[in-house]
Amino acid sequence: MSRSPGRKQENHKISRELFVLTYGALVAQLCKDYEKDEDVNACLDRMGYSIGIRLIDDFLARSAVKKCRSYSETADMIAQVAFKMYLGVTPSVNCSSATGNEFSLILDKNPLVEFVEELPEERASLCYCNLLCGVIRGALEMVHLAAEVSFLQDRLKGDAVTEIGITFLRKPEDRKHRR
């Protein structure tokens, strides 16, 4: 049997919708399991970290990207290749420090919250998409880049955009191999 050319895109959309709905169910279950939002946030971060340390192999194999020479290139690679490949969106990148080690990924549209209207009042400190922070941190760690990753703004909390902050923790010269 032959497939029509549009069929593959349809399957991709169905699997993305299934992923988004499943993620929502996961967060809802974690909210039932943990009383404190901080515990849910930490759990999502740990889960994301575990995903990130495994996902980097797939990313490097499928994307065939070359080694990044600066934090700026790394941030661009995350936004333009990784987010596009796995979430179907391309956030804009903003360097937010003079030292060049702090970046913001600004998402106009966050596919993980496609079916979420707003957070309940009793869950005001919940970081619904904290899994993404863990994924980025885990993937960066596997390529020997220590980073802090956190949400700076979130549309679910009334902000205009969703913004993920990435702070690389070492200076570029610290990454060179010593002989």
mmCIF file of C-alpha atoms in Angstrom:
data_model
loop_
_atom_site.group_PDB
_atom_site.id
_atom_site.type_symbol
_atom_site.label_atom_id
_atom_site.label_comp_id
_atom_site.label_asym_id
_atom_site.label_seq_id
_atom_site.Cartn_x
_atom_site.Cartn_y
_atom_site.Cartn_z
ATOM 1 C CA MET A 1 0.000 0.000 0.000
ATOM 2 C CA SER A 2 1.210 3.473 -0.693
ATOM 3 C CA ARG A 3 0.802 6.409 1.602
ATOM 4 C CA SER A 4 -0.411 9.805 0.584
ATOM 5 C CA PRO A 5 2.163 12.615 0.961
ATOM 6 C CA GLY A 6 0.147 14.412 3.690
ATOM 7 C CA ARG A 7 -0.205 11.334 5.889
ATOM 8 C CA LYS A 8 3.115 11.702 7.735
ATOM 9 C CA GLN A 9 2.286 15.230 8.903
ATOM 10 C CA GLU A 10 -1.084 14.068 10.177
ATOM 11 C CA ASN A 11 0.555 11.321 12.244
ATOM 12 C CA HIS A 12 3.022 13.854 13.648
ATOM 13 C CA LYS A 13 0.182 16.111 14.738
ATOM 14 C CA ILE A 14 -1.714 13.259 16.363
ATOM 15 C CA SER A 15 1.354 12.098 18.286
ATOM 16 C CA ARG A 16 2.070 15.682 19.431
ATOM 17 C CA GLU A 17 -1.502 16.081 20.658
ATOM 18 C CA LEU A 18 -1.269 12.754 22.444
ATOM 19 C CA PHE A 19 2.008 13.847 24.044
ATOM 20 C CA VAL A 20 0.513 17.167 25.198
ATOM 21 C CA LEU A 21 -2.559 15.453 26.673
ATOM 22 C CA THR A 22 -0.422 12.792 28.344
ATOM 23 C CA TYR A 23 1.857 15.470 29.779
ATOM 24 C CA GLY A 24 -1.178 17.273 31.191
ATOM 25 C CA ALA A 25 -2.356 14.043 32.819
ATOM 26 C CA LEU A 26 1.121 13.532 34.284
ATOM 27 C CA VAL A 27 1.173 17.017 35.814
ATOM 28 C CA ALA A 28 -2.362 16.530 37.167
ATOM 29 C CA GLN A 29 -1.318 13.247 38.804
ATOM 30 C CA LEU A 30 1.787 14.852 40.331
ATOM 31 C CA CYS A 31 -0.426 17.609 41.740
ATOM 32 C CA LYS A 32 -2.538 14.912 43.408
ATOM 33 C CA ASP A 33 0.543 13.092 44.712
ATOM 34 C CA TYR A 34 2.307 16.167 46.135
ATOM 35 C CA GLU A 35 0.752 18.883 48.267
ATOM 36 C CA LYS A 36 3.420 21.518 47.588
ATOM 37 C CA ASP A 37 4.007 23.064 44.175
ATOM 38 C CA GLU A 38 7.748 23.107 44.895
ATOM 39 C CA ASP A 39 7.710 19.302 45.119
ATOM 40 C CA VAL A 40 5.860 19.016 41.801
ATOM 41 C CA ASN A 41 8.301 21.473 40.206
ATOM 42 C CA ALA A 42 11.282 19.483 41.505
ATOM 43 C CA CYS A 43 9.789 16.218 40.255
ATOM 44 C CA LEU A 44 9.160 17.654 36.782
ATOM 45 C CA ASP A 45 12.717 19.004 36.706
ATOM 46 C CA ARG A 46 14.164 15.594 37.682
ATOM 47 C CA MET A 47 12.065 13.850 35.053
ATOM 48 C CA GLY A 48 13.135 16.360 32.421
ATOM 49 C CA TYR A 49 16.770 15.984 33.406
ATOM 50 C CA SER A 50 16.527 12.214 32.913
ATOM 51 C CA ILE A 51 14.934 12.760 29.512
ATOM 52 C CA GLY A 52 17.587 15.331 28.539
ATOM 53 C CA ILE A 53 20.548 13.082 29.291
ATOM 54 C CA ARG A 54 19.043 10.460 26.980
ATOM 55 C CA LEU A 55 17.639 12.798 24.341
ATOM 56 C CA ILE A 56 20.981 14.411 23.515
ATOM 57 C CA ASP A 57 22.163 11.248 21.727
ATOM 58 C CA ASP A 58 19.087 11.286 19.500
ATOM 59 C CA PHE A 59 19.500 15.011 18.890
ATOM 60 C CA LEU A 60 23.156 14.712 17.870
ATOM 61 C CA ALA A 61 22.455 11.713 15.622
ATOM 62 C CA ARG A 62 19.411 13.199 13.875
ATOM 63 C CA SER A 63 20.517 16.809 13.539
ATOM 64 C CA ALA A 64 24.137 16.287 12.381
ATOM 65 C CA VAL A 65 25.089 19.621 13.963
ATOM 66 C CA LYS A 66 28.694 20.694 14.337
ATOM 67 C CA LYS A 67 30.359 21.584 17.612
ATOM 68 C CA CYS A 68 29.263 24.952 18.979
ATOM 69 C CA ARG A 69 32.125 27.347 19.649
ATOM 70 C CA SER A 70 30.322 29.745 21.981
ATOM 71 C CA TYR A 71 27.426 29.960 24.388
ATOM 72 C CA SER A 72 25.641 32.108 21.828
ATOM 73 C CA GLU A 73 25.877 29.352 19.197
ATOM 74 C CA THR A 74 24.684 26.811 21.761
ATOM 75 C CA ALA A 75 21.633 28.899 22.663
ATOM 76 C CA ASP A 76 20.831 29.379 18.972
ATOM 77 C CA MET A 77 21.179 25.629 18.362
ATOM 78 C CA ILE A 78 18.760 24.871 21.219
ATOM 79 C CA ALA A 79 16.203 27.327 19.856
ATOM 80 C CA GLN A 80 16.504 26.860 16.115
ATOM 81 C CA VAL A 81 17.180 23.126 15.903
ATOM 82 C CA ALA A 82 16.205 21.309 19.127
ATOM 83 C CA PHE A 83 12.939 23.117 19.905
ATOM 84 C CA LYS A 84 11.914 22.934 16.253
ATOM 85 C CA MET A 85 12.806 19.224 16.058
ATOM 86 C CA TYR A 86 11.045 18.102 19.238
ATOM 87 C CA LEU A 87 8.281 20.654 19.870
ATOM 88 C CA GLY A 88 7.687 22.169 16.441
ATOM 89 C CA VAL A 89 8.319 25.743 17.604
ATOM 90 C CA THR A 90 11.274 28.098 17.256
ATOM 91 C CA PRO A 91 11.776 30.438 20.199
ATOM 92 C CA SER A 92 13.667 33.670 19.776
ATOM 93 C CA VAL A 93 16.994 33.978 21.605
ATOM 94 C CA ASN A 94 18.005 36.995 23.625
ATOM 95 C CA CYS A 95 21.402 37.419 25.280
ATOM 96 C CA SER A 96 20.662 38.980 28.640
ATOM 97 C CA SER A 97 24.160 39.594 30.044
ATOM 98 C CA ALA A 98 27.260 41.542 29.109
ATOM 99 C CA THR A 99 29.420 38.497 29.905
ATOM 100 C CA GLY A 100 27.590 36.456 27.243
ATOM 101 C CA ASN A 101 26.663 33.532 29.470
ATOM 102 C CA GLU A 102 22.970 34.299 30.103
ATOM 103 C CA PHE A 103 20.305 33.769 27.458
ATOM 104 C CA SER A 104 16.549 33.791 27.244
ATOM 105 C CA LEU A 105 14.473 31.578 25.002
ATOM 106 C CA ILE A 106 11.226 33.392 24.319
ATOM 107 C CA LEU A 107 8.310 31.266 23.141
ATOM 108 C CA ASP A 108 5.357 33.048 21.589
ATOM 109 C CA LYS A 109 3.566 29.695 21.566
ATOM 110 C CA ASN A 110 4.203 26.855 24.009
ATOM 111 C CA PRO A 111 2.815 23.571 22.652
ATOM 112 C CA LEU A 112 2.815 21.932 26.107
ATOM 113 C CA VAL A 113 0.055 24.282 27.273
ATOM 114 C CA GLU A 114 -2.096 23.935 24.169
ATOM 115 C CA PHE A 115 -5.020 22.521 26.171
ATOM 116 C CA VAL A 116 -4.433 24.465 29.415
ATOM 117 C CA GLU A 117 -6.347 27.682 29.982
ATOM 118 C CA GLU A 118 -4.970 28.730 33.363
ATOM 119 C CA LEU A 119 -3.548 27.315 36.558
ATOM 120 C CA PRO A 120 -5.871 26.895 39.541
ATOM 121 C CA GLU A 121 -5.471 29.581 42.207
ATOM 122 C CA GLU A 122 -4.236 27.028 44.758
ATOM 123 C CA ARG A 123 -1.411 26.083 42.334
ATOM 124 C CA ALA A 124 -0.113 29.599 41.702
ATOM 125 C CA SER A 125 3.562 28.644 42.231
ATOM 126 C CA LEU A 126 3.362 25.570 39.986
ATOM 127 C CA CYS A 127 5.769 25.709 37.061
ATOM 128 C CA TYR A 128 3.672 23.603 34.695
ATOM 129 C CA CYS A 129 6.351 23.186 32.022
ATOM 130 C CA ASN A 130 9.317 22.719 34.360
ATOM 131 C CA LEU A 131 10.072 19.481 32.511
ATOM 132 C CA LEU A 132 11.560 21.627 29.716
ATOM 133 C CA CYS A 133 14.088 23.167 32.106
ATOM 134 C CA GLY A 134 15.244 19.742 33.193
ATOM 135 C CA VAL A 135 15.504 18.511 29.593
ATOM 136 C CA ILE A 136 17.691 21.465 28.595
ATOM 137 C CA ARG A 137 19.874 21.181 31.713
ATOM 138 C CA GLY A 138 20.329 17.414 31.286
ATOM 139 C CA ALA A 139 21.175 17.656 27.590
ATOM 140 C CA LEU A 140 23.669 20.473 28.186
ATOM 141 C CA GLU A 141 25.320 18.561 31.000
ATOM 142 C CA MET A 142 25.880 15.586 28.703
ATOM 143 C CA VAL A 143 27.912 17.819 26.367
ATOM 144 C CA HIS A 144 29.866 19.133 29.370
ATOM 145 C CA LEU A 145 28.068 22.453 29.758
ATOM 146 C CA ALA A 146 26.843 23.137 33.271
ATOM 147 C CA ALA A 147 23.853 25.467 33.282
ATOM 148 C CA GLU A 148 21.028 26.747 35.422
ATOM 149 C CA VAL A 149 17.715 26.703 33.579
ATOM 150 C CA SER A 150 14.483 28.226 34.858
ATOM 151 C CA PHE A 151 11.271 29.879 33.776
ATOM 152 C CA LEU A 152 11.459 33.661 33.934
ATOM 153 C CA GLN A 153 7.987 34.335 32.527
ATOM 154 C CA ASP A 154 5.009 32.089 31.908
ATOM 155 C CA ARG A 155 1.825 32.784 29.967
ATOM 156 C CA LEU A 156 -0.054 30.484 32.348
ATOM 157 C CA LYS A 157 0.771 32.989 35.096
ATOM 158 C CA GLY A 158 -0.416 36.009 33.126
ATOM 159 C CA ASP A 159 2.857 37.047 31.479
ATOM 160 C CA ALA A 160 2.884 38.215 27.865
ATOM 161 C CA VAL A 161 5.257 35.439 26.735
ATOM 162 C CA THR A 162 6.853 32.272 28.005
ATOM 163 C CA GLU A 163 10.539 32.853 28.723
ATOM 164 C CA ILE A 164 13.116 30.255 29.728
ATOM 165 C CA GLY A 165 16.373 31.554 31.173
ATOM 166 C CA ILE A 166 19.642 29.693 30.623
ATOM 167 C CA THR A 167 22.751 30.678 32.577
ATOM 168 C CA PHE A 168 25.946 28.886 31.643
ATOM 169 C CA LEU A 169 27.943 28.401 34.827
ATOM 170 C CA ARG A 170 31.524 28.276 33.560
ATOM 171 C CA LYS A 171 33.540 30.668 31.489
ATOM 172 C CA PRO A 172 34.299 29.435 27.941
ATOM 173 C CA GLU A 173 38.035 29.121 28.701
ATOM 174 C CA ASP A 174 37.203 26.750 31.600
ATOM 175 C CA ARG A 175 35.871 24.250 29.041
ATOM 176 C CA LYS A 176 39.209 23.734 27.292
ATOM 177 C CA HIS A 177 41.023 20.495 27.968
ATOM 178 C CA ARG A 178 44.119 20.779 30.108
ATOM 179 C CA ARG A 179 47.166 18.686 29.261
#
